[in-house]
mmCIF file of C-alpha atoms in Angstrom:
data_model
loop_
_atom_site.group_PDB
_atom_site.id
_atom_site.type_symbol
_atom_site.label_atom_id
_atom_site.label_comp_id
_atom_site.label_asym_id
_atom_site.label_seq_id
_atom_site.Cartn_x
_atom_site.Cartn_y
_atom_site.Cartn_z
ATOM 1 C CA MET U 390 -84.702 136.608 -41.688
ATOM 2 C CA TYR U 391 -83.866 133.019 -40.779
ATOM 3 C CA VAL U 392 -86.417 132.594 -37.958
ATOM 4 C CA ALA U 393 -89.702 134.484 -37.515
ATOM 5 C CA PRO U 394 -90.143 136.428 -34.240
ATOM 6 C CA LEU U 395 -91.359 134.021 -31.565
ATOM 7 C CA ASN U 396 -92.729 137.013 -29.622
ATOM 8 C CA ILE U 397 -95.365 137.720 -32.286
ATOM 9 C CA ASP U 398 -98.598 135.894 -31.514
ATOM 10 C CA ARG U 399 -98.984 134.185 -34.905
ATOM 11 C CA PHE U 400 -95.651 132.408 -34.584
ATOM 12 C CA PHE U 401 -95.929 131.863 -30.838
ATOM 13 C CA LYS U 402 -99.213 130.032 -31.359
ATOM 14 C CA LYS U 403 -97.733 128.031 -34.228
ATOM 15 C CA VAL U 404 -94.905 126.838 -31.975
ATOM 16 C CA PHE U 405 -96.978 126.187 -28.867
ATOM 17 C CA SER U 406 -99.637 124.291 -30.795
ATOM 18 C CA ASP U 407 -97.238 121.374 -30.378
ATOM 19 C CA PRO U 408 -98.027 119.921 -26.912
ATOM 20 C CA MET U 409 -94.524 118.537 -26.494
ATOM 21 C CA ILE U 410 -92.987 121.981 -27.024
ATOM 22 C CA ALA U 411 -95.466 123.576 -24.609
ATOM 23 C CA LYS U 412 -94.785 120.832 -22.079
ATOM 24 C CA ALA U 413 -91.018 121.326 -22.349
ATOM 25 C CA PHE U 414 -91.311 125.097 -21.813
ATOM 26 C CA LEU U 415 -93.593 124.762 -18.790
ATOM 27 C CA GLN U 416 -91.331 122.149 -17.227
ATOM 28 C CA ASP U 417 -88.287 124.370 -17.695
ATOM 29 C CA PHE U 418 -89.975 127.566 -16.528
ATOM 30 C CA LEU U 419 -92.093 126.243 -13.663
ATOM 31 C CA GLY U 420 -89.447 123.753 -12.534
ATOM 32 C CA VAL U 421 -91.896 120.855 -12.454
ATOM 33 C CA THR U 422 -92.235 117.438 -14.057
ATOM 34 C CA ILE U 423 -95.429 117.212 -16.091
ATOM 35 C CA GLN U 424 -96.980 113.786 -16.483
ATOM 36 C CA SER U 425 -99.686 114.827 -18.937
ATOM 37 C CA ILE U 426 -100.647 117.908 -20.909
ATOM 38 C CA GLU U 427 -103.946 118.644 -22.632
ATOM 39 C CA PRO U 428 -104.257 121.658 -24.971
ATOM 40 C CA LEU U 429 -107.582 123.467 -24.479
ATOM 41 C CA GLN U 430 -109.788 125.832 -26.453
ATOM 42 C CA THR U 431 -108.370 129.361 -26.416
ATOM 43 C CA GLU U 432 -111.347 131.489 -27.501
ATOM 44 C CA HIS U 433 -114.340 131.992 -25.217
ATOM 45 C CA LYS U 434 -117.279 134.275 -24.504
ATOM 46 C CA ILE U 435 -118.134 134.993 -20.895
ATOM 47 C CA THR U 436 -121.737 135.924 -21.736
ATOM 48 C CA SER U 437 -123.749 135.801 -24.933
ATOM 49 C CA ASP U 438 -123.207 139.554 -25.414
ATOM 50 C CA ALA U 439 -119.503 139.630 -24.551
ATOM 51 C CA THR U 440 -116.787 139.977 -27.127
ATOM 52 C CA ALA U 441 -114.695 136.881 -27.497
ATOM 53 C CA MET U 442 -111.670 136.720 -25.242
ATOM 54 C CA GLU U 443 -108.762 134.800 -26.699
ATOM 55 C CA PHE U 444 -105.751 133.373 -24.913
ATOM 56 C CA ASP U 445 -102.486 132.797 -26.736
ATOM 57 C CA TYR U 446 -102.218 129.327 -25.230
ATOM 58 C CA ARG U 447 -104.201 127.404 -22.650
ATOM 59 C CA CYS U 448 -103.758 123.868 -21.386
ATOM 60 C CA LYS U 449 -104.310 121.528 -18.463
ATOM 61 C CA ILE U 450 -101.234 119.982 -16.885
ATOM 62 C CA ASP U 451 -101.760 117.280 -14.277
ATOM 63 C CA ASP U 452 -103.697 119.137 -11.535
ATOM 64 C CA GLN U 453 -103.487 122.717 -12.847
ATOM 65 C CA TYR U 454 -104.940 124.853 -15.613
ATOM 66 C CA VAL U 455 -102.337 127.034 -17.299
ATOM 67 C CA ILE U 456 -102.420 130.066 -19.604
ATOM 68 C CA ILE U 457 -99.352 131.373 -21.412
ATOM 69 C CA ASP U 458 -99.812 134.785 -22.962
ATOM 70 C CA MET U 459 -97.260 136.735 -24.963
ATOM 71 C CA GLN U 460 -97.138 140.465 -24.225
ATOM 72 C CA GLN U 461 -95.493 141.820 -27.354
ATOM 73 C CA TRP U 462 -95.058 145.501 -26.471
ATOM 74 C CA TYR U 463 -95.826 148.055 -23.808
ATOM 75 C CA LYS U 464 -99.507 148.383 -22.881
ATOM 76 C CA PRO U 465 -100.771 150.290 -19.849
ATOM 77 C CA ASP U 466 -103.521 147.843 -18.878
ATOM 78 C CA VAL U 467 -101.503 144.623 -18.513
ATOM 79 C CA VAL U 468 -102.097 144.115 -14.802
ATOM 80 C CA LYS U 469 -105.893 144.264 -14.945
ATOM 81 C CA ARG U 470 -106.059 142.637 -18.386
ATOM 82 C CA PHE U 471 -104.202 139.519 -17.268
ATOM 83 C CA TYR U 472 -105.941 139.379 -13.925
ATOM 84 C CA LEU U 473 -109.154 139.062 -15.926
ATOM 85 C CA TYR U 474 -107.613 136.267 -18.022
ATOM 86 C CA HIS U 475 -106.398 134.607 -14.838
ATOM 87 C CA THR U 476 -109.795 134.638 -13.147
ATOM 88 C CA MET U 477 -111.509 133.560 -16.340
ATOM 89 C CA ASN U 478 -109.317 130.469 -16.399
ATOM 90 C CA THR U 479 -110.928 129.570 -13.081
ATOM 91 C CA SER U 480 -114.440 130.491 -14.232
ATOM 92 C CA LEU U 481 -114.192 128.290 -17.321
ATOM 93 C CA GLN U 482 -113.921 125.273 -15.057
ATOM 94 C CA SER U 483 -117.511 125.823 -13.921
ATOM 95 C CA GLU U 484 -118.651 123.881 -16.983
ATOM 96 C CA LEU U 485 -116.610 120.874 -15.833
ATOM 97 C CA VAL U 486 -117.453 120.856 -12.120
ATOM 98 C CA PRO U 487 -119.205 117.529 -11.421
ATOM 99 C CA VAL U 488 -122.594 117.238 -9.757
ATOM 100 C CA LYS U 489 -123.064 115.265 -6.562
ATOM 101 C CA SER U 490 -126.351 114.131 -5.010
ATOM 102 C CA LEU U 491 -127.070 114.888 -1.385
ATOM 103 C CA LYS U 492 -129.708 112.924 0.459
ATOM 104 C CA VAL U 493 -132.215 115.296 2.079
ATOM 105 C CA ASP U 494 -134.516 112.596 3.466
ATOM 106 C CA GLU U 495 -135.627 109.061 2.588
ATOM 107 C CA ASN U 496 -137.399 110.176 -0.573
ATOM 108 C CA THR U 497 -135.553 113.321 -1.615
ATOM 109 C CA LYS U 498 -132.155 113.999 -3.090
ATOM 110 C CA ARG U 499 -130.649 117.324 -3.987
ATOM 111 C CA ASP U 500 -128.098 117.795 -6.749
ATOM 112 C CA THR U 501 -125.314 120.280 -6.124
ATOM 113 C CA LYS U 502 -122.002 121.011 -7.796
ATOM 114 C CA ASN U 503 -118.899 119.544 -6.212
ATOM 115 C CA TYR U 504 -116.512 122.486 -6.154
ATOM 116 C CA ASP U 505 -113.869 120.342 -4.478
ATOM 117 C CA GLU U 506 -112.938 119.341 -8.029
ATOM 118 C CA LEU U 507 -111.917 122.903 -8.935
ATOM 119 C CA MET U 508 -108.219 123.085 -9.824
ATOM 120 C CA PRO U 509 -105.751 125.928 -9.281
ATOM 121 C CA VAL U 510 -104.737 128.066 -12.247
ATOM 122 C CA VAL U 511 -101.368 129.446 -13.260
ATOM 123 C CA THR U 512 -101.098 132.357 -15.682
ATOM 124 C CA VAL U 513 -97.701 133.016 -17.251
ATOM 125 C CA ILE U 514 -97.363 136.381 -18.994
ATOM 126 C CA TRP U 515 -94.272 136.436 -21.178
ATOM 127 C CA PHE U 516 -93.114 140.033 -21.623
ATOM 128 C CA ALA U 517 -91.008 140.658 -24.724
ATOM 129 C CA ASP U 518 -89.893 144.166 -23.670
ATOM 130 C CA ASP U 519 -91.648 145.490 -20.579
ATOM 131 C CA ALA U 520 -90.313 144.542 -17.142
ATOM 132 C CA LEU U 521 -92.830 146.423 -14.948
ATOM 133 C CA LYS U 522 -89.855 148.181 -13.298
ATOM 134 C CA PHE U 523 -88.591 144.872 -11.858
ATOM 135 C CA LYS U 524 -84.988 143.705 -12.176
ATOM 136 C CA GLU U 525 -85.694 140.040 -11.471
ATOM 137 C CA ASP U 526 -86.228 137.364 -14.133
ATOM 138 C CA TYR U 527 -89.867 137.078 -13.120
ATOM 139 C CA ILE U 528 -92.272 138.047 -10.381
ATOM 140 C CA ALA U 529 -95.135 135.873 -9.147
ATOM 141 C CA PHE U 530 -98.293 137.028 -7.384
ATOM 142 C CA THR U 531 -100.524 134.782 -5.362
ATOM 143 C CA MET U 532 -103.372 135.114 -2.888
ATOM 144 C CA LEU U 533 -102.213 135.305 0.737
ATOM 145 C CA PRO U 534 -104.012 136.282 3.957
ATOM 146 C CA GLU U 535 -104.317 140.056 4.189
ATOM 147 C CA ILE U 536 -102.650 140.038 7.586
ATOM 148 C CA ALA U 537 -99.383 138.981 5.882
ATOM 149 C CA ALA U 538 -99.359 142.144 3.761
ATOM 150 C CA ILE U 539 -100.231 144.327 6.761
ATOM 151 C CA PHE U 540 -97.369 142.807 8.738
ATOM 152 C CA LEU U 541 -94.799 143.236 5.948
ATOM 153 C CA ARG U 542 -95.840 146.814 5.238
ATOM 154 C CA ASN U 543 -95.540 147.876 8.863
ATOM 155 C CA PRO U 544 -91.962 147.167 9.977
ATOM 156 C CA GLU U 545 -92.493 149.414 12.994
ATOM 157 C CA LEU U 546 -94.266 146.433 14.553
ATOM 158 C CA ILE U 547 -90.854 144.820 14.800
ATOM 159 C CA ASP U 548 -89.134 148.019 15.959
ATOM 160 C CA LYS U 549 -91.592 148.371 18.793
ATOM 161 C CA GLY U 550 -91.018 144.843 20.003
ATOM 162 C CA GLU U 551 -94.443 143.766 18.764
ATOM 163 C CA PHE U 552 -92.921 141.122 16.501
ATOM 164 C CA ASP U 553 -94.029 137.818 17.967
ATOM 165 C CA THR U 554 -97.781 138.225 18.152
ATOM 166 C CA PRO U 555 -98.365 139.535 14.599
ATOM 167 C CA LEU U 556 -95.929 136.968 13.140
ATOM 168 C CA LYS U 557 -97.701 134.138 14.930
ATOM 169 C CA ARG U 558 -101.001 135.353 13.519
ATOM 170 C CA VAL U 559 -99.515 135.500 10.004
ATOM 171 C CA LEU U 560 -98.079 131.982 10.255
ATOM 172 C CA SER U 561 -101.305 130.680 11.742
ATOM 173 C CA ALA U 562 -103.273 132.087 8.799
ATOM 174 C CA LEU U 563 -100.764 130.781 6.236
ATOM 175 C CA ASN U 564 -100.758 127.291 7.754
ATOM 176 C CA ASN U 565 -104.543 127.018 8.060
ATOM 177 C CA THR U 566 -105.607 124.368 5.536
ATOM 178 C CA HIS U 567 -109.130 123.945 6.898
ATOM 179 C CA LYS U 568 -111.660 123.257 4.110
ATOM 180 C CA SER U 569 -108.925 123.648 1.434
ATOM 181 C CA LEU U 570 -107.859 127.192 2.332
ATOM 182 C CA ASP U 571 -104.448 126.195 0.976
ATOM 183 C CA PHE U 572 -106.061 126.157 -2.498
ATOM 184 C CA LEU U 573 -105.919 129.961 -2.664
ATOM 185 C CA PRO U 574 -102.117 130.476 -2.776
ATOM 186 C CA LYS U 575 -101.775 127.698 -5.360
ATOM 187 C CA ASN U 576 -103.261 130.096 -7.926
ATOM 188 C CA ARG U 577 -100.412 132.165 -9.388
ATOM 189 C CA ILE U 578 -99.949 135.024 -11.862
ATOM 190 C CA ILE U 579 -96.354 135.040 -13.094
ATOM 191 C CA TYR U 580 -94.837 137.898 -15.081
ATOM 192 C CA ALA U 581 -91.708 136.706 -16.946
ATOM 193 C CA PHE U 582 -89.364 139.400 -18.275
ATOM 194 C CA GLN U 583 -87.456 138.419 -21.408
ATOM 195 C CA LYS U 584 -85.124 141.420 -21.440
ATOM 196 C CA ASN U 585 -84.131 140.815 -17.809
ATOM 197 C CA ILE U 586 -83.533 137.116 -18.336
ATOM 198 C CA VAL U 587 -81.248 137.508 -21.363
ATOM 199 C CA LYS U 588 -79.131 140.085 -19.482
ATOM 200 C CA ASN U 589 -78.869 138.034 -16.316
ATOM 201 C CA GLN U 590 -75.678 135.975 -16.413
ATOM 202 C CA ASN U 591 -76.830 133.784 -13.537
ATOM 203 C CA SER U 592 -79.888 132.844 -15.575
ATOM 204 C CA LYS U 593 -77.655 132.012 -18.529
ATOM 205 C CA LYS U 594 -75.563 129.679 -16.396
ATOM 206 C CA TYR U 595 -78.105 128.049 -14.148
ATOM 207 C CA LYS U 596 -81.678 128.422 -15.423
ATOM 208 C CA LYS U 597 -83.213 125.974 -17.858
ATOM 209 C CA TYR U 598 -85.668 128.594 -19.048
ATOM 210 C CA PHE U 599 -82.862 130.937 -20.213
ATOM 211 C CA ALA U 600 -82.648 129.241 -23.631
ATOM 212 C CA TRP U 601 -86.323 129.917 -24.408
ATOM 213 C CA PHE U 602 -86.068 133.647 -23.815
ATOM 214 C CA ASP U 603 -82.661 133.934 -25.450
ATOM 215 C CA PHE U 604 -84.019 132.176 -28.544
ATOM 216 C CA ALA U 605 -86.993 134.552 -28.605
ATOM 217 C CA GLU U 606 -84.711 137.577 -28.193
ATOM 218 C CA LYS U 607 -82.550 136.473 -31.140
ATOM 219 C CA SER U 608 -85.644 135.886 -33.275
ATOM 220 C CA LYS U 609 -86.830 139.476 -32.572
ATOM 221 C CA ASN U 610 -84.060 140.811 -34.793
ATOM 222 C CA LYS U 611 -85.525 141.004 -38.305
ATOM 223 C CA GLU U 612 -81.983 140.633 -39.656
ATOM 224 C CA ASN U 613 -81.343 137.373 -37.792
ATOM 225 C CA THR U 614 -79.390 134.705 -39.672
ATOM 226 C CA LYS U 615 -78.691 130.994 -39.496
ATOM 227 C CA TYR U 616 -75.505 131.746 -37.533
ATOM 228 C CA ASP U 617 -77.565 133.168 -34.660
ATOM 229 C CA PHE U 618 -79.128 129.750 -34.113
ATOM 230 C CA VAL U 619 -76.224 127.360 -34.685
ATOM 231 C CA GLU U 620 -76.282 126.103 -31.085
ATOM 232 C CA TYR U 621 -80.067 125.849 -31.048
ATOM 233 C CA GLU U 622 -80.169 123.707 -34.179
ATOM 234 C CA LYS U 623 -78.123 121.104 -32.298
ATOM 235 C CA ASP U 624 -80.963 120.720 -29.807
ATOM 236 C CA PRO U 625 -83.808 118.519 -31.172
ATOM 237 C CA LEU U 626 -86.472 120.604 -29.406
ATOM 238 C CA PHE U 627 -85.318 123.968 -30.731
ATOM 239 C CA ALA U 628 -84.580 122.431 -34.119
ATOM 240 C CA ALA U 629 -88.280 121.487 -34.222
ATOM 241 C CA ILE U 630 -89.203 125.078 -33.329
ATOM 242 C CA ILE U 631 -87.011 126.396 -36.132
ATOM 243 C CA GLN U 632 -88.737 124.039 -38.545
ATOM 244 C CA LYS U 633 -92.092 125.506 -37.536
ATOM 245 C CA ILE U 634 -91.167 129.186 -37.867
ATOM 246 C CA GLY U 635 -88.016 129.099 -39.976
ATOM 247 C CA GLN U 636 -87.697 130.721 -43.393
ATOM 248 C CA GLU U 637 -88.320 127.435 -45.191
ATOM 249 C CA THR U 638 -91.901 127.323 -43.884
ATOM 250 C CA MET U 639 -92.633 131.048 -44.080
ATOM 251 C CA LYS U 640 -94.910 132.368 -46.804
ATOM 252 C CA GLN U 641 -95.267 135.848 -48.252
ATOM 253 C CA ASP U 642 -98.278 136.346 -46.000
ATOM 254 C CA ASP U 643 -96.071 135.733 -42.948
ATOM 255 C CA TYR U 644 -93.572 138.388 -44.019
ATOM 256 C CA GLN U 645 -96.426 140.832 -44.640
ATOM 257 C CA TYR U 646 -97.882 139.979 -41.223
ATOM 258 C CA ILE U 647 -94.559 140.868 -39.594
ATOM 259 C CA GLU U 648 -94.412 144.190 -41.443
ATOM 260 C CA ASP U 649 -98.010 145.036 -40.573
ATOM 261 C CA PHE U 650 -97.395 144.059 -36.952
ATOM 262 C CA GLU U 651 -94.391 146.385 -36.749
ATOM 263 C CA LYS U 652 -96.371 149.294 -38.227
ATOM 264 C CA TYR U 653 -99.245 148.710 -35.813
ATOM 265 C CA ARG U 654 -96.843 148.458 -32.872
ATOM 266 C CA LYS U 655 -95.235 151.812 -33.729
ATOM 267 C CA GLN U 656 -98.613 153.495 -34.206
ATOM 268 C CA PHE U 657 -99.872 152.108 -30.896
ATOM 269 C CA GLU U 658 -96.746 153.142 -29.006
ATOM 270 C CA ALA U 659 -96.857 156.655 -30.497
ATOM 271 C CA HIS U 660 -100.510 157.009 -29.459
ATOM 272 C CA ASP U 661 -99.775 155.598 -26.024
ATOM 273 C CA ALA U 662 -96.783 157.923 -25.568
ATOM 274 C CA THR U 663 -99.103 160.886 -26.175
ATOM 275 C CA ILE U 664 -101.529 159.596 -23.553
ATOM 276 C CA ARG U 665 -98.671 159.049 -21.090
ATOM 277 C CA ARG U 666 -97.371 162.595 -21.601
ATOM 278 C CA GLN U 667 -100.830 163.944 -20.870
ATOM 279 C CA SER U 668 -101.053 161.760 -17.762
ATOM 280 C CA ILE U 669 -97.628 162.884 -16.576
ATOM 281 C CA GLU U 670 -98.600 166.549 -16.896
ATOM 282 C CA GLU U 671 -101.834 165.887 -15.022
ATOM 283 C CA GLY U 672 -99.803 164.007 -12.419
ATOM 284 C CA ARG U 673 -97.450 166.958 -12.040
ATOM 285 C CA GLN U 674 -100.379 169.250 -11.364
ATOM 286 C CA GLU U 675 -101.748 166.806 -8.802
ATOM 287 C CA GLY U 676 -98.238 166.343 -7.392
ATOM 288 C CA ARG U 677 -97.860 170.039 -6.766
ATOM 289 C CA GLN U 678 -101.116 170.028 -4.837
ATOM 290 C CA GLU U 679 -100.124 166.867 -2.944
ATOM 291 C CA GLY U 680 -96.718 168.403 -2.225
ATOM 292 C CA ARG U 681 -98.339 171.409 -0.632
ATOM 293 C CA GLN U 682 -100.543 169.110 1.450
ATOM 294 C CA GLU U 683 -97.538 167.017 2.519
ATOM 295 C CA GLY U 684 -95.687 170.203 3.472
ATOM 296 C CA ARG U 685 -98.540 171.276 5.705
ATOM 297 C CA GLN U 686 -98.656 167.783 7.231
ATOM 298 C CA GLU U 687 -94.940 167.924 8.008
ATOM 299 C CA GLU U 688 -95.424 171.304 9.685
ATOM 300 C CA LYS U 689 -98.167 169.812 11.872
ATOM 301 C CA ILE U 690 -95.932 166.890 12.825
ATOM 302 C CA GLU U 691 -93.013 169.162 13.676
ATOM 303 C CA MET U 692 -95.241 171.405 15.779
ATOM 304 C CA SER U 693 -96.663 168.411 17.618
ATOM 305 C CA LYS U 694 -93.199 167.090 18.438
ATOM 306 C CA ASN U 695 -92.151 170.451 19.832
ATOM 307 C CA LEU U 696 -95.312 170.756 21.945
ATOM 308 C CA LYS U 697 -94.789 167.235 23.300
ATOM 309 C CA LYS U 698 -91.285 168.207 24.398
ATOM 310 C CA LEU U 699 -92.896 171.011 26.377
ATOM 311 C CA ASN U 700 -95.185 168.443 28.061
ATOM 312 C CA ILE U 701 -98.332 170.009 26.615
ATOM 313 C CA ASP U 702 -101.264 167.632 27.043
ATOM 314 C CA LEU U 703 -102.206 165.580 23.946
ATOM 315 C CA ASP U 704 -105.743 166.925 23.706
ATOM 316 C CA THR U 705 -104.454 170.509 23.444
ATOM 317 C CA ILE U 706 -101.853 169.482 20.829
ATOM 318 C CA SER U 707 -104.544 167.715 18.818
ATOM 319 C CA LYS U 708 -106.758 170.791 18.764
ATOM 320 C CA ALA U 709 -103.825 172.997 17.804
ATOM 321 C CA THR U 710 -102.502 170.858 14.945
ATOM 322 C CA GLY U 711 -105.493 168.889 13.702
ATOM 323 C CA LEU U 712 -103.664 165.575 14.221
ATOM 324 C CA SER U 713 -105.437 162.826 16.116
ATOM 325 C CA ILE U 714 -104.303 161.878 19.608
ATOM 326 C CA LYS U 715 -103.303 158.445 18.288
ATOM 327 C CA GLU U 716 -101.114 160.022 15.606
ATOM 328 C CA ILE U 717 -99.476 162.276 18.189
ATOM 329 C CA GLU U 718 -98.819 159.351 20.539
ATOM 330 C CA HIS U 719 -96.853 157.580 17.785
ATOM 331 C CA LEU U 720 -94.608 160.564 17.098
#
């Protein structure tokens, strides 16, 4: 092994402890120019009784707080887990929110926190293997007005010629910046998929971030050699990464850590596969029941359509099929 696996947290943290390396990655991945970067504490307790929550990497760049977390293998709870990390990155700013004094009357002032100083947060989850059933390089989620989702999920609004009014409402909500409403969509959760990126030829040709994920993918192979990284050693940045996690700096404890990690990963995946099989079987049972319900629903719809063709009044059709008058009208 010439280079230790970058996807394993010990070596990821060793690499990203260098602010210049972290800055270079974030610039390449986010497509921004970072003026300043400040590494921050990664381990926190939400309450005195809570277990410590630890990020792989956390920093402040210019006007954003950023988390980078390495997801090393398949886990079923990644969506909710990283949403919690994401929101915690906002909550941790509460300790830094400045206090401002408001004058109540001539003799009284009231201190209150100035939440205008709160900054947006970006959470980057770097998936080594999982791709959440996406084919893209990455997928980003942000907070948008609910009306936007309703509009996009109901294309029949367009089919029925009801396009303009809902779209205007969506755009009006999106463009409303009153009292910093535009702060909400600036907060982003980004899932980056290593296996998609290394397979995507367009990424290889045009994306600056390709090299980071390709390097990580090569380092995953426990039989990797110096020849796998010839091109990377020509780049000062990646040469510095190799110095941090290359064989010359690795100790026996590091090799043992890799072996233990691999054993734990296999045990976890075997356990999780058992749970998934149980869930699938339960889902099949539920699916059969749902299928029967859907079949009955389709029968009701078909009956309603036939009765409508016969000009039967809607109230009578509703009583006969159990569908609401509104549902029948839309058939």
